[in-house]
Short mmCIF file of N, CA and C in Angstrom, two decimals:
data_model
loop_
_atom_site.label_atom_id
_atom_site.label_comp_id
_atom_site.label_asym_id
_atom_site.label_seq_id
_atom_site.Cartn_x
_atom_site.Cartn_y
_atom_site.Cartn_z
N MET A 881 134.77 10.07 89.31
CA MET A 881 134.21 8.76 89.59
C MET A 881 135.22 7.70 89.19
N ALA A 882 135.40 6.71 90.03
CA ALA A 882 136.35 5.64 89.77
C ALA A 882 135.80 4.72 88.67
N PRO A 883 136.70 4.08 87.90
CA PRO A 883 136.23 3.16 86.87
C PRO A 883 135.56 1.94 87.49
N ALA A 884 134.64 1.36 86.74
CA ALA A 884 133.95 0.16 87.22
C ALA A 884 134.92 -1.00 87.29
N GLN A 885 134.69 -1.89 88.23
CA GLN A 885 135.55 -3.05 88.45
C GLN A 885 134.80 -4.29 87.99
N SER A 886 135.36 -5.01 87.03
CA SER A 886 134.72 -6.22 86.52
C SER A 886 134.92 -7.36 87.51
N LEU A 887 133.84 -8.07 87.81
CA LEU A 887 133.88 -9.24 88.69
C LEU A 887 133.33 -10.42 87.89
N PRO A 888 134.16 -11.01 87.01
CA PRO A 888 133.66 -12.06 86.11
C PRO A 888 133.12 -13.29 86.83
N ASP A 889 133.66 -13.63 88.02
CA ASP A 889 133.15 -14.80 88.75
C ASP A 889 131.70 -14.61 89.17
N LEU A 890 131.30 -13.36 89.40
CA LEU A 890 129.92 -13.06 89.79
C LEU A 890 129.07 -12.60 88.62
N GLY A 891 129.69 -12.43 87.45
CA GLY A 891 128.95 -11.99 86.29
C GLY A 891 128.46 -10.57 86.38
N VAL A 892 129.18 -9.72 87.12
CA VAL A 892 128.76 -8.33 87.28
C VAL A 892 129.95 -7.38 87.11
N GLU A 893 129.62 -6.13 86.95
CA GLU A 893 130.60 -5.05 86.93
C GLU A 893 130.28 -4.18 88.14
N LEU A 894 131.20 -4.08 89.08
CA LEU A 894 130.97 -3.29 90.28
C LEU A 894 131.12 -1.82 89.94
N LEU A 895 130.09 -1.05 90.23
CA LEU A 895 130.10 0.37 89.93
C LEU A 895 130.58 1.21 91.11
N GLY A 896 130.50 0.67 92.32
CA GLY A 896 131.02 1.40 93.46
C GLY A 896 130.44 0.98 94.78
N VAL A 897 131.20 1.28 95.82
CA VAL A 897 130.78 1.10 97.21
C VAL A 897 130.93 2.48 97.83
N ARG A 898 129.81 3.07 98.21
CA ARG A 898 129.83 4.46 98.70
C ARG A 898 129.03 4.58 100.00
N LEU A 899 129.42 5.54 100.80
CA LEU A 899 128.64 5.88 101.98
C LEU A 899 127.48 6.76 101.54
N SER A 900 126.33 6.57 102.18
CA SER A 900 125.13 7.29 101.81
C SER A 900 124.32 7.57 103.07
N GLY A 901 123.29 8.37 102.94
CA GLY A 901 122.38 8.60 104.06
C GLY A 901 123.10 9.10 105.30
N ALA A 902 123.87 10.20 105.17
CA ALA A 902 124.65 10.76 106.28
C ALA A 902 125.60 9.73 106.88
N GLU A 903 126.11 8.83 106.02
CA GLU A 903 127.06 7.79 106.38
C GLU A 903 126.46 6.68 107.24
N PHE A 904 125.13 6.60 107.33
CA PHE A 904 124.48 5.52 108.06
C PHE A 904 124.19 4.32 107.15
N LEU A 905 124.42 4.48 105.85
CA LEU A 905 124.21 3.40 104.89
C LEU A 905 125.44 3.24 104.01
N ILE A 906 125.64 2.02 103.55
CA ILE A 906 126.70 1.70 102.60
C ILE A 906 125.99 1.25 101.33
N ASP A 907 126.18 1.97 100.25
CA ASP A 907 125.48 1.74 98.99
C ASP A 907 126.42 1.00 98.03
N LEU A 908 126.08 -0.25 97.69
CA LEU A 908 126.85 -1.04 96.75
C LEU A 908 126.04 -1.17 95.47
N ARG A 909 126.61 -0.74 94.35
CA ARG A 909 125.90 -0.79 93.06
C ARG A 909 126.70 -1.62 92.07
N TYR A 910 125.97 -2.40 91.26
CA TYR A 910 126.61 -3.25 90.27
C TYR A 910 125.72 -3.42 89.05
N ARG A 911 126.36 -3.65 87.90
CA ARG A 911 125.64 -3.87 86.65
C ARG A 911 125.80 -5.35 86.29
N VAL A 912 124.70 -6.02 86.00
CA VAL A 912 124.72 -7.44 85.66
C VAL A 912 125.21 -7.61 84.23
N LYS A 913 126.21 -8.48 84.06
CA LYS A 913 126.74 -8.81 82.73
C LYS A 913 126.37 -10.23 82.32
N ASP A 914 126.33 -11.15 83.28
CA ASP A 914 125.98 -12.55 83.02
C ASP A 914 124.89 -12.94 84.02
N THR A 915 123.67 -13.12 83.54
CA THR A 915 122.54 -13.35 84.44
C THR A 915 122.66 -14.66 85.22
N ALA A 916 123.26 -15.67 84.65
CA ALA A 916 123.42 -16.95 85.36
C ALA A 916 124.39 -16.82 86.52
N LYS A 917 125.52 -16.19 86.29
CA LYS A 917 126.53 -16.04 87.35
C LYS A 917 126.10 -15.04 88.42
N ALA A 918 125.27 -14.07 88.05
CA ALA A 918 124.85 -13.02 88.99
C ALA A 918 123.83 -13.52 90.01
N GLN A 919 123.36 -14.74 89.90
CA GLN A 919 122.36 -15.27 90.82
C GLN A 919 122.84 -15.21 92.27
N ALA A 920 124.15 -15.32 92.51
CA ALA A 920 124.68 -15.26 93.88
C ALA A 920 124.37 -13.92 94.55
N LEU A 921 124.21 -12.88 93.77
CA LEU A 921 123.93 -11.56 94.34
C LEU A 921 122.45 -11.21 94.39
N VAL A 922 121.65 -11.79 93.52
CA VAL A 922 120.26 -11.36 93.42
C VAL A 922 119.24 -12.34 94.01
N GLN A 923 119.66 -13.52 94.41
CA GLN A 923 118.72 -14.46 95.02
C GLN A 923 118.34 -14.01 96.43
N ARG A 924 117.08 -14.12 96.75
CA ARG A 924 116.61 -13.71 98.08
C ARG A 924 117.19 -14.59 99.19
N GLN A 925 117.50 -15.84 98.87
CA GLN A 925 118.01 -16.77 99.89
C GLN A 925 119.44 -16.43 100.31
N VAL A 926 120.15 -15.69 99.48
CA VAL A 926 121.53 -15.31 99.78
C VAL A 926 121.50 -14.02 100.61
N HIS A 927 122.24 -14.02 101.71
CA HIS A 927 122.30 -12.84 102.58
C HIS A 927 123.72 -12.28 102.55
N PRO A 928 123.96 -11.27 101.71
CA PRO A 928 125.31 -10.72 101.58
C PRO A 928 125.76 -10.00 102.86
N VAL A 929 127.07 -10.01 103.07
CA VAL A 929 127.67 -9.35 104.24
C VAL A 929 128.92 -8.62 103.76
N LEU A 930 129.12 -7.41 104.25
CA LEU A 930 130.37 -6.68 104.04
C LEU A 930 131.18 -6.77 105.32
N VAL A 931 132.48 -6.99 105.19
CA VAL A 931 133.36 -7.08 106.36
C VAL A 931 134.51 -6.10 106.17
N ASN A 932 134.72 -5.24 107.16
CA ASN A 932 135.85 -4.32 107.16
C ASN A 932 137.13 -5.15 107.28
N GLU A 933 138.06 -4.99 106.34
CA GLU A 933 139.25 -5.82 106.30
C GLU A 933 140.21 -5.56 107.46
N VAL A 934 140.16 -4.39 108.05
CA VAL A 934 141.08 -4.05 109.14
C VAL A 934 140.48 -4.42 110.50
N THR A 935 139.24 -4.01 110.74
CA THR A 935 138.63 -4.19 112.07
C THR A 935 137.83 -5.49 112.20
N GLY A 936 137.40 -6.06 111.08
CA GLY A 936 136.56 -7.25 111.14
C GLY A 936 135.09 -6.95 111.38
N ASP A 937 134.73 -5.67 111.48
CA ASP A 937 133.32 -5.30 111.67
C ASP A 937 132.49 -5.81 110.49
N ARG A 938 131.28 -6.29 110.80
CA ARG A 938 130.38 -6.84 109.78
C ARG A 938 129.21 -5.89 109.56
N TYR A 939 128.81 -5.78 108.30
CA TYR A 939 127.70 -4.91 107.92
C TYR A 939 126.69 -5.73 107.12
N TYR A 940 125.42 -5.63 107.52
CA TYR A 940 124.36 -6.45 106.95
C TYR A 940 123.32 -5.60 106.24
N VAL A 941 122.56 -6.23 105.35
CA VAL A 941 121.45 -5.57 104.68
C VAL A 941 120.28 -5.53 105.66
N PRO A 942 119.77 -4.35 106.01
CA PRO A 942 118.66 -4.26 106.96
C PRO A 942 117.37 -4.85 106.38
N GLN A 943 116.52 -5.35 107.27
CA GLN A 943 115.20 -5.87 106.93
C GLN A 943 114.15 -4.93 107.54
N ALA A 944 113.66 -4.00 106.76
CA ALA A 944 112.64 -3.08 107.25
C ALA A 944 111.29 -3.80 107.32
N PRO A 945 110.52 -3.62 108.41
CA PRO A 945 109.28 -4.38 108.61
C PRO A 945 108.27 -4.25 107.47
N LYS A 946 108.08 -3.07 106.94
CA LYS A 946 107.04 -2.89 105.93
C LYS A 946 107.53 -3.03 104.49
N ILE A 947 108.82 -2.76 104.25
CA ILE A 947 109.30 -2.81 102.86
C ILE A 947 110.24 -3.98 102.59
N GLY A 948 110.69 -4.66 103.64
CA GLY A 948 111.55 -5.82 103.45
C GLY A 948 113.02 -5.45 103.35
N SER A 949 113.76 -6.30 102.68
CA SER A 949 115.20 -6.16 102.55
C SER A 949 115.55 -4.94 101.70
N LEU A 950 116.58 -4.20 102.12
CA LEU A 950 116.98 -3.00 101.38
C LEU A 950 117.99 -3.36 100.29
N ARG A 951 117.53 -4.23 99.38
CA ARG A 951 118.34 -4.61 98.23
C ARG A 951 117.40 -5.12 97.15
N GLN A 952 117.86 -5.09 95.93
CA GLN A 952 117.07 -5.63 94.84
C GLN A 952 117.37 -7.12 94.72
N SER A 953 116.34 -7.88 94.44
CA SER A 953 116.52 -9.32 94.26
C SER A 953 115.64 -9.79 93.11
N ALA A 954 115.99 -10.95 92.57
CA ALA A 954 115.24 -11.52 91.46
C ALA A 954 114.08 -12.36 91.98
N THR A 955 112.99 -12.35 91.26
CA THR A 955 111.82 -13.17 91.57
C THR A 955 111.36 -13.84 90.27
N ALA A 956 110.38 -14.70 90.37
CA ALA A 956 109.83 -15.33 89.17
C ALA A 956 109.20 -14.29 88.25
N LYS A 957 108.56 -13.28 88.85
CA LYS A 957 107.93 -12.23 88.04
C LYS A 957 108.94 -11.20 87.54
N GLN A 958 110.02 -11.01 88.28
CA GLN A 958 111.05 -10.04 87.91
C GLN A 958 112.42 -10.73 87.87
N PRO A 959 112.72 -11.52 86.82
CA PRO A 959 114.02 -12.19 86.76
C PRO A 959 115.15 -11.16 86.54
N VAL A 960 116.35 -11.57 86.89
CA VAL A 960 117.50 -10.70 86.74
C VAL A 960 117.69 -10.35 85.26
N GLN A 961 118.07 -9.10 84.99
CA GLN A 961 118.21 -8.61 83.63
C GLN A 961 119.65 -8.17 83.37
N ALA A 962 120.16 -8.55 82.21
CA ALA A 962 121.51 -8.14 81.81
C ALA A 962 121.54 -6.64 81.56
N ASP A 963 122.66 -6.02 81.88
CA ASP A 963 122.92 -4.59 81.70
C ASP A 963 122.07 -3.67 82.58
N LYS A 964 121.38 -4.23 83.56
CA LYS A 964 120.61 -3.42 84.51
C LYS A 964 121.47 -3.19 85.75
N VAL A 965 121.37 -1.99 86.32
CA VAL A 965 122.10 -1.66 87.54
C VAL A 965 121.24 -2.03 88.75
N TYR A 966 121.84 -2.78 89.68
CA TYR A 966 121.18 -3.21 90.91
C TYR A 966 121.90 -2.60 92.10
N PHE A 967 121.23 -2.58 93.25
CA PHE A 967 121.85 -2.00 94.45
C PHE A 967 121.61 -2.89 95.66
N MET A 968 122.47 -2.70 96.65
CA MET A 968 122.29 -3.26 98.00
C MET A 968 122.65 -2.15 98.96
N LEU A 969 121.87 -1.99 100.01
CA LEU A 969 122.19 -1.03 101.06
C LEU A 969 122.51 -1.81 102.33
N PHE A 970 123.65 -1.52 102.91
CA PHE A 970 124.07 -2.15 104.16
C PHE A 970 123.99 -1.12 105.27
N ALA A 971 123.62 -1.55 106.45
CA ALA A 971 123.53 -0.65 107.60
C ALA A 971 124.92 -0.35 108.14
N ASN A 972 125.15 0.91 108.47
CA ASN A 972 126.38 1.38 109.11
C ASN A 972 125.94 2.20 110.33
N PRO A 973 125.28 1.54 111.32
CA PRO A 973 124.57 2.26 112.38
C PRO A 973 125.45 3.16 113.24
N ASP A 974 126.65 2.77 113.50
CA ASP A 974 127.51 3.61 114.35
C ASP A 974 128.51 4.41 113.52
N ARG A 975 128.36 4.37 112.21
CA ARG A 975 129.20 5.10 111.26
C ARG A 975 130.68 4.78 111.43
N ARG A 976 130.99 3.54 111.79
CA ARG A 976 132.39 3.11 111.93
C ARG A 976 133.09 3.02 110.60
N LEU A 977 132.38 2.54 109.58
CA LEU A 977 132.99 2.42 108.26
C LEU A 977 133.15 3.82 107.68
N ARG A 978 134.32 4.11 107.19
CA ARG A 978 134.64 5.45 106.68
C ARG A 978 135.08 5.37 105.22
N SER A 979 135.00 6.48 104.55
CA SER A 979 135.51 6.58 103.20
C SER A 979 137.01 6.27 103.22
N GLY A 980 137.47 5.45 102.29
CA GLY A 980 138.87 5.04 102.24
C GLY A 980 139.13 3.67 102.84
N ASP A 981 138.18 3.14 103.62
CA ASP A 981 138.32 1.79 104.18
C ASP A 981 138.15 0.75 103.08
N LYS A 982 138.72 -0.42 103.29
CA LYS A 982 138.54 -1.54 102.37
C LYS A 982 137.67 -2.59 103.02
N VAL A 983 136.75 -3.15 102.21
CA VAL A 983 135.83 -4.16 102.69
C VAL A 983 135.88 -5.39 101.78
N THR A 984 135.40 -6.51 102.32
CA THR A 984 135.24 -7.74 101.57
C THR A 984 133.76 -8.07 101.53
N LEU A 985 133.26 -8.43 100.35
CA LEU A 985 131.87 -8.81 100.17
C LEU A 985 131.76 -10.32 100.17
N TYR A 986 130.90 -10.85 101.04
CA TYR A 986 130.58 -12.28 101.07
C TYR A 986 129.14 -12.43 100.62
N ALA A 987 128.94 -13.19 99.54
CA ALA A 987 127.58 -13.43 99.01
C ALA A 987 127.50 -14.89 98.60
N GLY A 988 126.85 -15.69 99.43
CA GLY A 988 126.80 -17.12 99.17
C GLY A 988 128.21 -17.70 99.25
N ASP A 989 128.64 -18.40 98.20
CA ASP A 989 129.98 -18.97 98.15
C ASP A 989 131.00 -18.00 97.56
N SER A 990 130.55 -16.84 97.13
CA SER A 990 131.43 -15.87 96.48
C SER A 990 132.04 -14.90 97.48
N VAL A 991 133.32 -14.57 97.26
CA VAL A 991 134.04 -13.63 98.10
C VAL A 991 134.75 -12.64 97.19
N VAL A 992 134.54 -11.34 97.45
CA VAL A 992 135.21 -10.29 96.68
C VAL A 992 135.96 -9.43 97.67
N LYS A 993 137.29 -9.40 97.56
CA LYS A 993 138.14 -8.67 98.52
C LYS A 993 138.56 -7.31 97.95
N ASP A 994 139.06 -6.49 98.85
CA ASP A 994 139.69 -5.21 98.52
C ASP A 994 138.76 -4.24 97.80
N LEU A 995 137.52 -4.12 98.25
CA LEU A 995 136.60 -3.12 97.71
C LEU A 995 136.80 -1.83 98.49
N LEU A 996 137.10 -0.76 97.79
CA LEU A 996 137.37 0.53 98.42
C LEU A 996 136.08 1.30 98.60
N VAL A 997 135.83 1.77 99.81
CA VAL A 997 134.65 2.57 100.11
C VAL A 997 134.96 4.02 99.77
N ARG A 998 134.08 4.65 99.03
CA ARG A 998 134.27 6.04 98.61
C ARG A 998 133.35 6.95 99.39
#
Protein backbone atom coordinates (compact mmCIF):
# COMPACT_ATOMS: atom_id res chain seq x y z
CA MET A 1 0.00 0.00 0.00
CA ALA A 2 1.32 3.44 -0.92
CA PRO A 3 1.92 5.97 1.86
CA ALA A 4 -0.79 8.52 2.53
CA GLN A 5 -0.38 11.90 0.86
CA SER A 6 -0.92 14.96 3.05
CA LEU A 7 -3.06 17.70 1.48
CA PRO A 8 -2.73 20.55 4.02
CA ASP A 9 -4.70 23.05 1.87
CA LEU A 10 -7.73 20.75 2.14
CA GLY A 11 -7.04 19.67 5.71
CA VAL A 12 -6.96 16.00 4.77
CA GLU A 13 -4.61 13.10 4.27
CA LEU A 14 -5.28 11.29 0.99
CA LEU A 15 -5.30 7.54 1.55
CA GLY A 16 -5.67 6.54 -2.08
CA VAL A 17 -7.42 6.64 -5.42
CA ARG A 18 -8.28 3.11 -6.52
CA LEU A 19 -10.40 1.37 -9.11
CA SER A 20 -13.25 -0.61 -7.61
CA GLY A 21 -16.39 -2.47 -8.63
CA ALA A 22 -14.85 -4.30 -11.62
CA GLU A 23 -13.22 -0.96 -12.58
CA PHE A 24 -16.61 0.76 -13.04
CA LEU A 25 -15.97 2.93 -9.96
CA ILE A 26 -13.11 5.12 -8.79
CA ASP A 27 -12.79 5.03 -4.99
CA LEU A 28 -11.15 8.10 -3.40
CA ARG A 29 -10.52 7.84 0.36
CA TYR A 30 -9.21 10.50 2.72
CA ARG A 31 -8.77 11.11 6.44
CA VAL A 32 -9.83 14.50 7.82
CA LYS A 33 -7.09 16.32 9.76
CA ASP A 34 -8.54 19.86 9.90
CA THR A 35 -12.34 20.00 9.97
CA ALA A 36 -12.53 23.66 8.89
CA LYS A 37 -10.35 23.20 5.81
CA ALA A 38 -11.99 19.88 4.87
CA GLN A 39 -15.34 21.59 4.23
CA ALA A 40 -14.45 21.85 0.51
CA LEU A 41 -14.66 18.06 0.27
CA VAL A 42 -17.59 17.28 2.56
CA GLN A 43 -20.14 20.00 1.79
CA ARG A 44 -23.12 18.77 -0.21
CA GLN A 45 -23.09 21.94 -2.34
CA VAL A 46 -19.62 21.11 -3.67
CA HIS A 47 -19.60 18.70 -6.62
CA PRO A 48 -16.12 17.16 -6.95
CA VAL A 49 -14.79 16.11 -10.36
CA LEU A 50 -11.82 13.94 -11.31
CA VAL A 51 -10.09 14.75 -14.61
CA ASN A 52 -7.68 12.42 -16.40
CA GLU A 53 -4.54 14.52 -16.92
CA VAL A 54 -3.70 12.97 -20.30
CA THR A 55 -7.08 12.56 -22.02
CA GLY A 56 -9.12 15.26 -20.25
CA ASP A 57 -11.91 12.77 -19.52
CA ARG A 58 -14.09 13.86 -16.59
CA TYR A 59 -15.44 11.58 -13.88
CA TYR A 60 -18.35 12.57 -11.62
CA VAL A 61 -19.93 11.30 -8.42
CA PRO A 62 -23.12 9.44 -9.45
CA GLN A 63 -26.51 10.44 -8.01
CA ALA A 64 -28.47 7.24 -7.38
CA PRO A 65 -32.26 7.90 -7.27
CA LYS A 66 -32.98 6.16 -3.96
CA ILE A 67 -29.71 6.59 -2.04
CA GLY A 68 -28.43 9.92 -3.38
CA SER A 69 -24.84 10.91 -3.98
CA LEU A 70 -22.22 8.15 -3.70
CA ARG A 71 -20.04 10.10 -1.30
CA GLN A 72 -20.03 11.03 2.35
CA SER A 73 -20.94 14.59 3.21
CA ALA A 74 -21.38 16.66 6.34
CA THR A 75 -24.79 17.70 7.64
CA ALA A 76 -26.02 19.59 10.69
CA LYS A 77 -26.76 16.26 12.38
CA GLN A 78 -23.50 14.64 11.22
CA PRO A 79 -20.74 17.31 11.17
CA VAL A 80 -17.33 16.43 9.76
CA GLN A 81 -15.11 14.63 12.29
CA ALA A 82 -11.34 14.81 12.64
CA ASP A 83 -9.40 11.55 12.08
CA LYS A 84 -12.39 9.90 10.38
CA VAL A 85 -11.93 8.29 6.96
CA TYR A 86 -14.36 9.52 4.27
CA PHE A 87 -14.93 8.29 0.72
CA MET A 88 -16.15 9.46 -2.68
CA LEU A 89 -17.06 7.11 -5.51
CA PHE A 90 -16.76 8.41 -9.07
CA ALA A 91 -18.35 6.69 -12.06
CA ASN A 92 -16.02 5.11 -14.63
CA PRO A 93 -18.78 3.80 -16.95
CA ASP A 94 -16.67 2.90 -19.95
CA ARG A 95 -13.67 1.84 -17.83
CA ARG A 96 -11.40 4.31 -19.64
CA LEU A 97 -9.53 5.25 -16.49
CA ARG A 98 -6.90 2.62 -15.77
CA SER A 99 -4.54 1.80 -12.95
CA GLY A 100 -1.40 3.92 -13.35
CA ASP A 101 -3.23 6.95 -14.82
CA LYS A 102 -2.89 10.34 -13.14
CA VAL A 103 -5.92 12.45 -12.30
CA THR A 104 -6.63 15.92 -10.93
CA LEU A 105 -9.31 16.46 -8.29
CA TYR A 106 -11.43 19.61 -8.51
CA ALA A 107 -13.53 20.32 -5.40
CA GLY A 108 -14.93 23.82 -5.13
CA ASP A 109 -11.98 26.22 -5.39
CA SER A 110 -9.47 23.49 -4.52
CA VAL A 111 -7.37 21.66 -7.10
CA VAL A 112 -5.18 18.63 -6.35
CA LYS A 113 -2.97 17.46 -9.24
CA ASP A 114 -0.98 14.31 -9.96
CA LEU A 115 -3.08 11.76 -8.06
CA LEU A 116 -2.04 8.27 -9.11
CA VAL A 117 -4.81 5.73 -9.66
CA ARG A 118 -3.96 2.31 -8.23
